[in-house]
Amino acid sequence: MSSLVGFVFNTELSLIITIVTSFVLSLILLLIKVPNTDYSRKISKAKNTMAVCFLVCTVLMIMTFRYSGIANYDTFASLMMFVVTAISSAILSYSLINVLEDNFIDNDKFFLNVGLVAVLSFVVVSSFFWDPSWYRTMLLTSSVVLFLIQCTIHILLFHKVYKKSVKKIEQYYDEDEDRRIRWIRFCYVIMMLTQVFILVYMLLPRGFMKIYILWYAVFLIYFSANFISFLGSHKIMLDAFAYKALSGQDLMRRIDENRRKKLASRRKSDQNDEVSLPEYTASEFAKLQKSIERWVKDKKYKEYDRTRDEIALELHTSKEILHLYFTTKIGVDFRTWRTNLRVEEAKRLLLENKDASINIIAEASGFSDKSNFHRQFVKIVGCSPKQWRESDGKPDL
């Protein structure tokens, strides 16, 4: 019985499970086809990079399994898993960052990073066969420090590109839409915790490494499942990332160009037409104001997952004119103005439908995300939706 338990809970079996898992997932990723377009090319690149990473992990773990008969095998397995995490953290970080923004990390820097890790990993694994000495200890200590530095740099880069990507999505949808890429941040956190935790397991007594190896298989499945799920709905994000939000100076330049083109066209048809830019703007704003009044009356502000282009088209204007109207005439941007309308609608619905759940009220008001609804409600009203309902709209009393 004890021998059976020892077989079930040994390092070799854990390695076999993780090897099979890694290899199968790499094949699945390689076989998945992503439409070959300009905007989806980076997704395909990230997918293939992940598949190669899993194949590299498979090869390294097979090498680990082949040496299962040597003395101090658990120590050797720990060193090999340290190498696996060092290489995979570099490659997977590059892949996830590449999903958010292509070429944010230069290919040359990426290959240099992976190359240096590979060389150092070879030296670290070779040191296992050296006689114990101070330079072996120094090598391992230096490797751990460099590994932590690498993880820190990648975390900072990911944080920077993630914030930039959230801003792009919000500019495109005029919503707080970070939920669309929240899974990437969560997967990245799980990945980094998994990679860094190898250092903890290396310090634990012999026998604990098999637990980490099994956990690594679970991590690979979770990571791949999220990415494969994303591949089925990546168009939403690609649309936003393909859209380049204009800065204030570029915006005014585009607006002036559009105005001049329209004025030039009018002058060609009627040489006596002396419409100036201010007159043109006033005319556009007057028409837009009527469109907005109808839009509000029809409660179109409750519709979510609408892009700025779609809303501008519905209002018979351009996104540049729409932006200019709200910043110059209303004093706030379109998203803030629409959020206020949604919160006012939610305030009314909360009092009129006290049996309805807050989630239903949030969606009926135009909020697709409950946490965002709660955050915006508290920010604008000064109390939570629950407090507003329970106080009959008088939270200060």
mmCIF file of N, CA and C in Angstrom, residues 24-135:
data_model
loop_
_atom_site.group_PDB
_atom_site.id
_atom_site.type_symbol
_atom_site.label_atom_id
_atom_site.label_comp_id
_atom_site.label_asym_id
_atom_site.label_seq_id
_atom_site.Cartn_x
_atom_site.Cartn_y
_atom_site.Cartn_z
ATOM 1 N N VAL A 24 -0.013 18.655 -25.184
ATOM 2 C CA VAL A 24 -1.354 18.692 -25.782
ATOM 3 C C VAL A 24 -1.814 20.134 -25.982
ATOM 4 N N LEU A 25 -1.579 20.986 -24.988
ATOM 5 C CA LEU A 25 -1.993 22.388 -25.097
ATOM 6 C C LEU A 25 -1.234 23.103 -26.209
ATOM 7 N N SER A 26 0.038 22.781 -26.369
ATOM 8 C CA SER A 26 0.816 23.403 -27.446
ATOM 9 C C SER A 26 0.255 23.014 -28.811
ATOM 10 N N LEU A 27 -0.136 21.747 -28.968
ATOM 11 C CA LEU A 27 -0.721 21.299 -30.232
ATOM 12 C C LEU A 27 -2.059 21.986 -30.494
ATOM 13 N N ILE A 28 -2.871 22.108 -29.445
ATOM 14 C CA ILE A 28 -4.177 22.768 -29.600
ATOM 15 C C ILE A 28 -3.990 24.209 -30.065
ATOM 16 N N LEU A 29 -3.059 24.914 -29.440
ATOM 17 C CA LEU A 29 -2.808 26.306 -29.818
ATOM 18 C C LEU A 29 -2.304 26.411 -31.251
ATOM 19 N N LEU A 30 -1.438 25.501 -31.643
ATOM 20 C CA LEU A 30 -0.910 25.531 -33.009
ATOM 21 C C LEU A 30 -1.991 25.238 -34.046
ATOM 22 N N LEU A 31 -2.953 24.385 -33.693
ATOM 23 C CA LEU A 31 -3.997 23.987 -34.637
ATOM 24 C C LEU A 31 -5.109 25.021 -34.765
ATOM 25 N N ILE A 32 -5.258 25.881 -33.763
ATOM 26 C CA ILE A 32 -6.299 26.916 -33.823
ATOM 27 C C ILE A 32 -5.919 27.949 -34.881
ATOM 28 N N LYS A 33 -6.843 28.233 -35.772
ATOM 29 C CA LYS A 33 -6.606 29.195 -36.838
ATOM 30 C C LYS A 33 -7.221 30.545 -36.481
ATOM 31 N N VAL A 34 -6.431 31.593 -36.634
ATOM 32 C CA VAL A 34 -6.909 32.955 -36.417
ATOM 33 C C VAL A 34 -6.974 33.636 -37.780
ATOM 34 N N PRO A 35 -8.089 34.326 -38.109
ATOM 35 C CA PRO A 35 -8.190 35.006 -39.407
ATOM 36 C C PRO A 35 -6.987 35.908 -39.661
ATOM 37 N N ASN A 36 -6.447 35.827 -40.843
ATOM 38 C CA ASN A 36 -5.233 36.573 -41.165
ATOM 39 C C ASN A 36 -5.587 37.976 -41.643
ATOM 40 N N THR A 37 -5.715 38.896 -40.712
ATOM 41 C CA THR A 37 -5.965 40.296 -41.027
ATOM 42 C C THR A 37 -4.897 41.141 -40.362
ATOM 43 N N ASP A 38 -4.858 42.425 -40.737
ATOM 44 C CA ASP A 38 -3.853 43.309 -40.150
ATOM 45 C C ASP A 38 -4.017 43.405 -38.642
ATOM 46 N N TYR A 39 -5.261 43.422 -38.171
ATOM 47 C CA TYR A 39 -5.524 43.641 -36.757
ATOM 48 C C TYR A 39 -5.419 42.370 -35.915
ATOM 49 N N SER A 40 -5.576 41.213 -36.563
ATOM 50 C CA SER A 40 -5.506 39.965 -35.797
ATOM 51 C C SER A 40 -4.136 39.301 -35.877
ATOM 52 N N ARG A 41 -3.228 39.918 -36.621
ATOM 53 C CA ARG A 41 -1.906 39.317 -36.780
ATOM 54 C C ARG A 41 -1.181 39.199 -35.448
ATOM 55 N N LYS A 42 -1.330 40.206 -34.596
ATOM 56 C CA LYS A 42 -0.636 40.153 -33.305
ATOM 57 C C LYS A 42 -1.227 39.063 -32.405
ATOM 58 N N ILE A 43 -2.540 38.795 -32.554
ATOM 59 C CA ILE A 43 -3.148 37.716 -31.782
ATOM 60 C C ILE A 43 -2.570 36.374 -32.210
ATOM 61 N N SER A 44 -2.437 36.208 -33.515
ATOM 62 C CA SER A 44 -1.857 34.972 -34.039
ATOM 63 C C SER A 44 -0.407 34.823 -33.597
ATOM 64 N N LYS A 45 0.308 35.924 -33.585
ATOM 65 C CA LYS A 45 1.707 35.907 -33.151
ATOM 66 C C LYS A 45 1.811 35.497 -31.689
ATOM 67 N N ALA A 46 0.947 36.052 -30.850
ATOM 68 C CA ALA A 46 0.953 35.701 -29.428
ATOM 69 C C ALA A 46 0.581 34.237 -29.229
ATOM 70 N N LYS A 47 -0.402 33.762 -29.990
ATOM 71 C CA LYS A 47 -0.832 32.355 -29.896
ATOM 72 C C LYS A 47 0.312 31.408 -30.231
ATOM 73 N N ASN A 48 0.998 31.693 -31.320
ATOM 74 C CA ASN A 48 2.101 30.825 -31.739
ATOM 75 C C ASN A 48 3.271 30.888 -30.764
ATOM 76 N N THR A 49 3.504 32.072 -30.203
ATOM 77 C CA THR A 49 4.583 32.209 -29.219
ATOM 78 C C THR A 49 4.287 31.387 -27.976
ATOM 79 N N MET A 50 3.027 31.408 -27.536
ATOM 80 C CA MET A 50 2.632 30.594 -26.382
ATOM 81 C C MET A 50 2.796 29.107 -26.678
ATOM 82 N N ALA A 51 2.414 28.698 -27.886
ATOM 83 C CA ALA A 51 2.544 27.288 -28.263
ATOM 84 C C ALA A 51 4.002 26.850 -28.233
ATOM 85 N N VAL A 52 4.886 27.693 -28.748
ATOM 86 C CA VAL A 52 6.321 27.385 -28.723
ATOM 87 C C VAL A 52 6.824 27.314 -27.287
ATOM 88 N N CYS A 53 6.326 28.218 -26.446
ATOM 89 C CA CYS A 53 6.712 28.214 -25.029
ATOM 90 C C CYS A 53 6.333 26.889 -24.372
ATOM 91 N N PHE A 54 5.120 26.422 -24.637
ATOM 92 C CA PHE A 54 4.678 25.148 -24.055
ATOM 93 C C PHE A 54 5.510 23.978 -24.571
ATOM 94 N N LEU A 55 5.916 24.044 -25.841
ATOM 95 C CA LEU A 55 6.769 22.991 -26.392
ATOM 96 C C LEU A 55 8.143 22.995 -25.728
ATOM 97 N N VAL A 56 8.683 24.188 -25.495
ATOM 98 C CA VAL A 56 9.974 24.301 -24.801
ATOM 99 C C VAL A 56 9.865 23.728 -23.390
ATOM 100 N N CYS A 57 8.771 24.066 -22.705
ATOM 101 C CA CYS A 57 8.544 23.512 -21.360
ATOM 102 C C CYS A 57 8.455 21.988 -21.411
ATOM 103 N N THR A 58 7.798 21.475 -22.441
ATOM 104 C CA THR A 58 7.677 20.018 -22.595
ATOM 105 C C THR A 58 9.044 19.365 -22.732
ATOM 106 N N VAL A 59 9.889 19.942 -23.585
ATOM 107 C CA VAL A 59 11.234 19.389 -23.806
ATOM 108 C C VAL A 59 12.053 19.422 -22.520
ATOM 109 N N LEU A 60 11.998 20.540 -21.807
ATOM 110 C CA LEU A 60 12.772 20.666 -20.567
ATOM 111 C C LEU A 60 12.301 19.671 -19.509
ATOM 112 N N MET A 61 10.993 19.468 -19.431
ATOM 113 C CA MET A 61 10.480 18.520 -18.437
ATOM 114 C C MET A 61 10.755 17.069 -18.835
ATOM 115 N N ILE A 62 10.821 16.796 -20.137
ATOM 116 C CA ILE A 62 11.223 15.454 -20.581
ATOM 117 C C ILE A 62 12.673 15.187 -20.179
ATOM 118 N N MET A 63 13.520 16.216 -20.353
ATOM 119 C CA MET A 63 14.919 16.082 -19.926
ATOM 120 C C MET A 63 14.997 15.823 -18.427
ATOM 121 N N THR A 64 14.145 16.499 -17.674
ATOM 122 C CA THR A 64 14.112 16.294 -16.220
ATOM 123 C C THR A 64 13.723 14.859 -15.888
ATOM 124 N N PHE A 65 12.731 14.356 -16.589
ATOM 125 C CA PHE A 65 12.254 12.990 -16.342
ATOM 126 C C PHE A 65 13.329 11.951 -16.680
ATOM 127 N N ARG A 66 14.105 12.205 -17.707
ATOM 128 C CA ARG A 66 15.127 11.241 -18.134
ATOM 129 C C ARG A 66 16.223 11.052 -17.085
ATOM 130 N N TYR A 67 16.430 12.049 -16.232
ATOM 131 C CA TYR A 67 17.465 11.952 -15.193
ATOM 132 C C TYR A 67 16.875 11.506 -13.855
ATOM 133 N N SER A 68 15.725 10.863 -13.884
ATOM 134 C CA SER A 68 15.034 10.514 -12.635
ATOM 135 C C SER A 68 15.801 9.520 -11.772
ATOM 136 N N GLY A 69 16.792 8.847 -12.326
ATOM 137 C CA GLY A 69 17.515 7.844 -11.544
ATOM 138 C C GLY A 69 18.737 8.359 -10.820
ATOM 139 N N ILE A 70 19.065 9.653 -10.985
ATOM 140 C CA ILE A 70 20.283 10.169 -10.361
ATOM 141 C C ILE A 70 20.054 10.474 -8.886
ATOM 142 N N ALA A 71 21.174 10.595 -8.153
ATOM 143 C CA ALA A 71 21.087 10.953 -6.734
ATOM 144 C C ALA A 71 20.618 12.404 -6.596
ATOM 145 N N ASN A 72 19.929 12.691 -5.492
ATOM 146 C CA ASN A 72 19.395 14.036 -5.233
ATOM 147 C C ASN A 72 18.507 14.510 -6.397
ATOM 148 N N TYR A 73 17.667 13.605 -6.846
ATOM 149 C CA TYR A 73 16.837 13.916 -8.015
ATOM 150 C C TYR A 73 15.889 15.082 -7.749
ATOM 151 N N ASP A 74 15.357 15.168 -6.544
ATOM 152 C CA ASP A 74 14.440 16.265 -6.228
ATOM 153 C C ASP A 74 15.126 17.620 -6.375
ATOM 154 N N THR A 75 16.394 17.687 -5.987
ATOM 155 C CA THR A 75 17.150 18.933 -6.145
ATOM 156 C C THR A 75 17.327 19.261 -7.624
ATOM 157 N N PHE A 76 17.648 18.232 -8.410
ATOM 158 C CA PHE A 76 17.798 18.427 -9.855
ATOM 159 C C PHE A 76 16.474 18.872 -10.479
ATOM 160 N N ALA A 77 15.379 18.239 -10.062
ATOM 161 C CA ALA A 77 14.059 18.616 -10.582
ATOM 162 C C ALA A 77 13.720 20.057 -10.217
ATOM 163 N N SER A 78 14.135 20.480 -9.026
ATOM 164 C CA SER A 78 13.893 21.863 -8.604
ATOM 165 C C SER A 78 14.634 22.839 -9.506
ATOM 166 N N LEU A 79 15.897 22.525 -9.819
ATOM 167 C CA LEU A 79 16.678 23.389 -10.704
ATOM 168 C C LEU A 79 16.051 23.447 -12.098
ATOM 169 N N MET A 80 15.609 22.304 -12.597
ATOM 170 C CA MET A 80 15.010 22.270 -13.932
ATOM 171 C C MET A 80 13.690 23.039 -13.975
ATOM 172 N N MET A 81 12.884 22.937 -12.928
ATOM 173 C CA MET A 81 11.636 23.700 -12.882
ATOM 174 C C MET A 81 11.914 25.187 -12.743
ATOM 175 N N PHE A 82 13.002 25.525 -12.071
ATOM 176 C CA PHE A 82 13.425 26.929 -11.993
ATOM 177 C C PHE A 82 13.751 27.452 -13.393
ATOM 178 N N VAL A 83 14.420 26.621 -14.185
ATOM 179 C CA VAL A 83 14.734 26.985 -15.568
ATOM 180 C C VAL A 83 13.447 27.129 -16.384
ATOM 181 N N VAL A 84 12.515 26.189 -16.202
ATOM 182 C CA VAL A 84 11.233 26.243 -16.915
ATOM 183 C C VAL A 84 10.503 27.548 -16.615
ATOM 184 N N THR A 85 10.441 27.920 -15.349
ATOM 185 C CA THR A 85 9.720 29.143 -14.975
ATOM 186 C C THR A 85 10.436 30.391 -15.471
ATOM 187 N N ALA A 86 11.769 30.385 -15.456
ATOM 188 C CA ALA A 86 12.526 31.550 -15.924
ATOM 189 C C ALA A 86 12.277 31.796 -17.407
ATOM 190 N N ILE A 87 12.305 30.721 -18.194
ATOM 191 C CA ILE A 87 12.090 30.858 -19.639
ATOM 192 C C ILE A 87 10.626 31.162 -19.951
ATOM 193 N N SER A 88 9.716 30.441 -19.317
ATOM 194 C CA SER A 88 8.288 30.637 -19.616
ATOM 195 C C SER A 88 7.790 32.003 -19.166
ATOM 196 N N SER A 89 8.324 32.527 -18.057
ATOM 197 C CA SER A 89 7.882 33.854 -17.610
ATOM 198 C C SER A 89 8.262 34.918 -18.630
ATOM 199 N N ALA A 90 9.447 34.773 -19.240
ATOM 200 C CA ALA A 90 9.874 35.730 -20.264
ATOM 201 C C ALA A 90 9.001 35.625 -21.510
ATOM 202 N N ILE A 91 8.751 34.390 -21.961
ATOM 203 C CA ILE A 91 7.991 34.195 -23.202
ATOM 204 C C ILE A 91 6.515 34.540 -23.021
ATOM 205 N N LEU A 92 5.913 34.101 -21.920
ATOM 206 C CA LEU A 92 4.489 34.375 -21.707
ATOM 207 C C LEU A 92 4.238 35.854 -21.430
ATOM 208 N N SER A 93 5.176 36.515 -20.752
ATOM 209 C CA SER A 93 5.046 37.962 -20.551
ATOM 210 C C SER A 93 5.041 38.674 -21.893
ATOM 211 N N TYR A 94 5.967 38.290 -22.742
ATOM 212 C CA TYR A 94 6.038 38.872 -24.084
ATOM 213 C C TYR A 94 4.733 38.622 -24.848
ATOM 214 N N SER A 95 4.182 37.420 -24.726
ATOM 215 C CA SER A 95 2.961 37.067 -25.454
ATOM 216 C C SER A 95 1.770 37.900 -25.000
ATOM 217 N N LEU A 96 1.575 38.020 -23.685
ATOM 218 C CA LEU A 96 0.427 38.778 -23.177
ATOM 219 C C LEU A 96 0.572 40.268 -23.466
ATOM 220 N N ILE A 97 1.793 40.779 -23.341
ATOM 221 C CA ILE A 97 2.022 42.184 -23.682
ATOM 222 C C ILE A 97 1.766 42.396 -25.168
ATOM 223 N N ASN A 98 2.140 41.421 -25.976
ATOM 224 C CA ASN A 98 1.935 41.504 -27.417
ATOM 225 C C ASN A 98 0.453 41.474 -27.780
ATOM 226 N N VAL A 99 -0.360 40.779 -26.976
ATOM 227 C CA VAL A 99 -1.807 40.780 -27.193
ATOM 228 C C VAL A 99 -2.358 42.192 -27.030
ATOM 229 N N LEU A 100 -1.849 42.900 -26.034
ATOM 230 C CA LEU A 100 -2.337 44.247 -25.753
ATOM 231 C C LEU A 100 -1.793 45.269 -26.739
ATOM 232 N N GLU A 101 -0.520 45.165 -27.045
ATOM 233 C CA GLU A 101 0.084 46.119 -27.990
ATOM 234 C C GLU A 101 1.245 45.460 -28.713
ATOM 235 N N ASP A 102 1.098 45.359 -30.016
ATOM 236 C CA ASP A 102 2.116 44.704 -30.832
ATOM 237 C C ASP A 102 3.402 45.520 -30.834
ATOM 238 N N ASN A 103 4.535 44.809 -30.736
ATOM 239 C CA ASN A 103 5.870 45.413 -30.797
ATOM 240 C C ASN A 103 6.143 46.392 -29.664
ATOM 241 N N PHE A 104 5.390 46.295 -28.572
ATOM 242 C CA PHE A 104 5.717 47.114 -27.402
ATOM 243 C C PHE A 104 7.096 46.728 -26.876
ATOM 244 N N ILE A 105 7.403 45.429 -26.954
ATOM 245 C CA ILE A 105 8.750 44.941 -26.678
ATOM 246 C C ILE A 105 9.364 44.552 -28.019
ATOM 247 N N ASP A 106 10.485 45.165 -28.368
ATOM 248 C CA ASP A 106 11.139 44.851 -29.639
ATOM 249 C C ASP A 106 11.504 43.377 -29.704
ATOM 250 N N ASN A 107 11.407 42.821 -30.898
ATOM 251 C CA ASN A 107 11.775 41.413 -31.079
ATOM 252 C C ASN A 107 13.226 41.152 -30.697
ATOM 253 N N ASP A 108 14.098 42.115 -31.027
ATOM 254 C CA ASP A 108 15.519 41.945 -30.695
ATOM 255 C C ASP A 108 15.719 41.851 -29.185
ATOM 256 N N LYS A 109 15.013 42.701 -28.442
ATOM 257 C CA LYS A 109 15.129 42.672 -26.979
ATOM 258 C C LYS A 109 14.560 41.371 -26.416
ATOM 259 N N PHE A 110 13.472 40.914 -27.025
ATOM 260 C CA PHE A 110 12.859 39.665 -26.571
ATOM 261 C C PHE A 110 13.804 38.486 -26.770
ATOM 262 N N PHE A 111 14.367 38.375 -27.973
ATOM 263 C CA PHE A 111 15.280 37.259 -28.250
ATOM 264 C C PHE A 111 16.549 37.359 -27.409
ATOM 265 N N LEU A 112 17.002 38.587 -27.152
ATOM 266 C CA LEU A 112 18.165 38.763 -26.283
ATOM 267 C C LEU A 112 17.849 38.288 -24.873
ATOM 268 N N ASN A 113 16.662 38.651 -24.383
ATOM 269 C CA ASN A 113 16.223 38.229 -23.054
ATOM 270 C C ASN A 113 16.170 36.708 -22.950
ATOM 271 N N VAL A 114 15.494 36.077 -23.910
ATOM 272 C CA VAL A 114 15.361 34.617 -23.889
ATOM 273 C C VAL A 114 16.716 33.945 -24.065
ATOM 274 N N GLY A 115 17.563 34.515 -24.926
ATOM 275 C CA GLY A 115 18.889 33.939 -25.144
ATOM 276 C C GLY A 115 19.745 33.965 -23.895
ATOM 277 N N LEU A 116 19.737 35.093 -23.191
ATOM 278 C CA LEU A 116 20.510 35.200 -21.954
ATOM 279 C C LEU A 116 19.987 34.242 -20.888
ATOM 280 N N VAL A 117 18.660 34.133 -20.800
ATOM 281 C CA VAL A 117 18.066 33.205 -19.834
ATOM 282 C C VAL A 117 18.458 31.768 -20.168
ATOM 283 N N ALA A 118 18.460 31.433 -21.460
ATOM 284 C CA ALA A 118 18.816 30.072 -21.878
ATOM 285 C C ALA A 118 20.266 29.741 -21.527
ATOM 286 N N VAL A 119 21.175 30.687 -21.789
ATOM 287 C CA VAL A 119 22.597 30.458 -21.481
ATOM 288 C C VAL A 119 22.802 30.302 -19.981
ATOM 289 N N LEU A 120 22.204 31.215 -19.216
ATOM 290 C CA LEU A 120 22.348 31.148 -17.764
ATOM 291 C C LEU A 120 21.700 29.875 -17.213
ATOM 292 N N SER A 121 20.595 29.465 -17.810
ATOM 293 C CA SER A 121 19.921 28.236 -17.367
ATOM 294 C C SER A 121 20.806 27.014 -17.582
ATOM 295 N N PHE A 122 21.500 26.984 -18.712
ATOM 296 C CA PHE A 122 22.413 25.867 -18.991
ATOM 297 C C PHE A 122 23.509 25.796 -17.936
ATOM 298 N N VAL A 123 24.036 26.964 -17.566
ATOM 299 C CA VAL A 123 25.097 27.001 -16.551
ATOM 300 C C VAL A 123 24.552 26.567 -15.193
ATOM 301 N N VAL A 124 23.335 27.020 -14.860
ATOM 302 C CA VAL A 124 22.732 26.670 -13.568
ATOM 303 C C VAL A 124 22.506 25.164 -13.466
ATOM 304 N N VAL A 125 21.968 24.562 -14.522
ATOM 305 C CA VAL A 125 21.729 23.115 -14.503
ATOM 306 C C VAL A 125 23.054 22.361 -14.440
ATOM 307 N N SER A 126 24.059 22.845 -15.150
ATOM 308 C CA SER A 126 25.377 22.194 -15.122
ATOM 309 C C SER A 126 25.993 22.242 -13.737
ATOM 310 N N SER A 127 25.680 23.297 -12.987
ATOM 311 C CA SER A 127 26.270 23.444 -11.651
ATOM 312 C C SER A 127 25.816 22.344 -10.696
ATOM 313 N N PHE A 128 24.715 21.678 -11.031
ATOM 314 C CA PHE A 128 24.245 20.576 -10.187
ATOM 315 C C PHE A 128 25.289 19.464 -10.106
ATOM 316 N N PHE A 129 26.045 19.290 -11.178
ATOM 317 C CA PHE A 129 27.032 18.211 -11.232
ATOM 318 C C PHE A 129 28.405 18.656 -10.720
ATOM 319 N N TRP A 130 28.518 19.928 -10.309
ATOM 320 C CA TRP A 130 29.774 20.401 -9.745
ATOM 321 C C TRP A 130 29.879 19.970 -8.287
ATOM 322 N N ASP A 131 31.094 19.996 -7.790
ATOM 323 C CA ASP A 131 31.286 19.781 -6.356
ATOM 324 C C ASP A 131 30.794 21.012 -5.605
ATOM 325 N N PRO A 132 30.165 20.818 -4.450
ATOM 326 C CA PRO A 132 29.686 21.972 -3.672
ATOM 327 C C PRO A 132 30.823 22.956 -3.390
ATOM 328 N N SER A 133 30.601 24.220 -3.674
ATOM 329 C CA SER A 133 31.626 25.250 -3.462
ATOM 330 C C SER A 133 30.954 26.610 -3.375
ATOM 331 N N TRP A 134 31.758 27.613 -3.014
ATOM 332 C CA TRP A 134 31.197 28.952 -2.835
ATOM 333 C C TRP A 134 30.740 29.541 -4.162
ATOM 334 N N TYR A 135 31.464 29.239 -5.278
ATOM 335 C CA TYR A 135 31.048 29.829 -6.555
ATOM 336 C C TYR A 135 29.771 29.189 -7.089
#
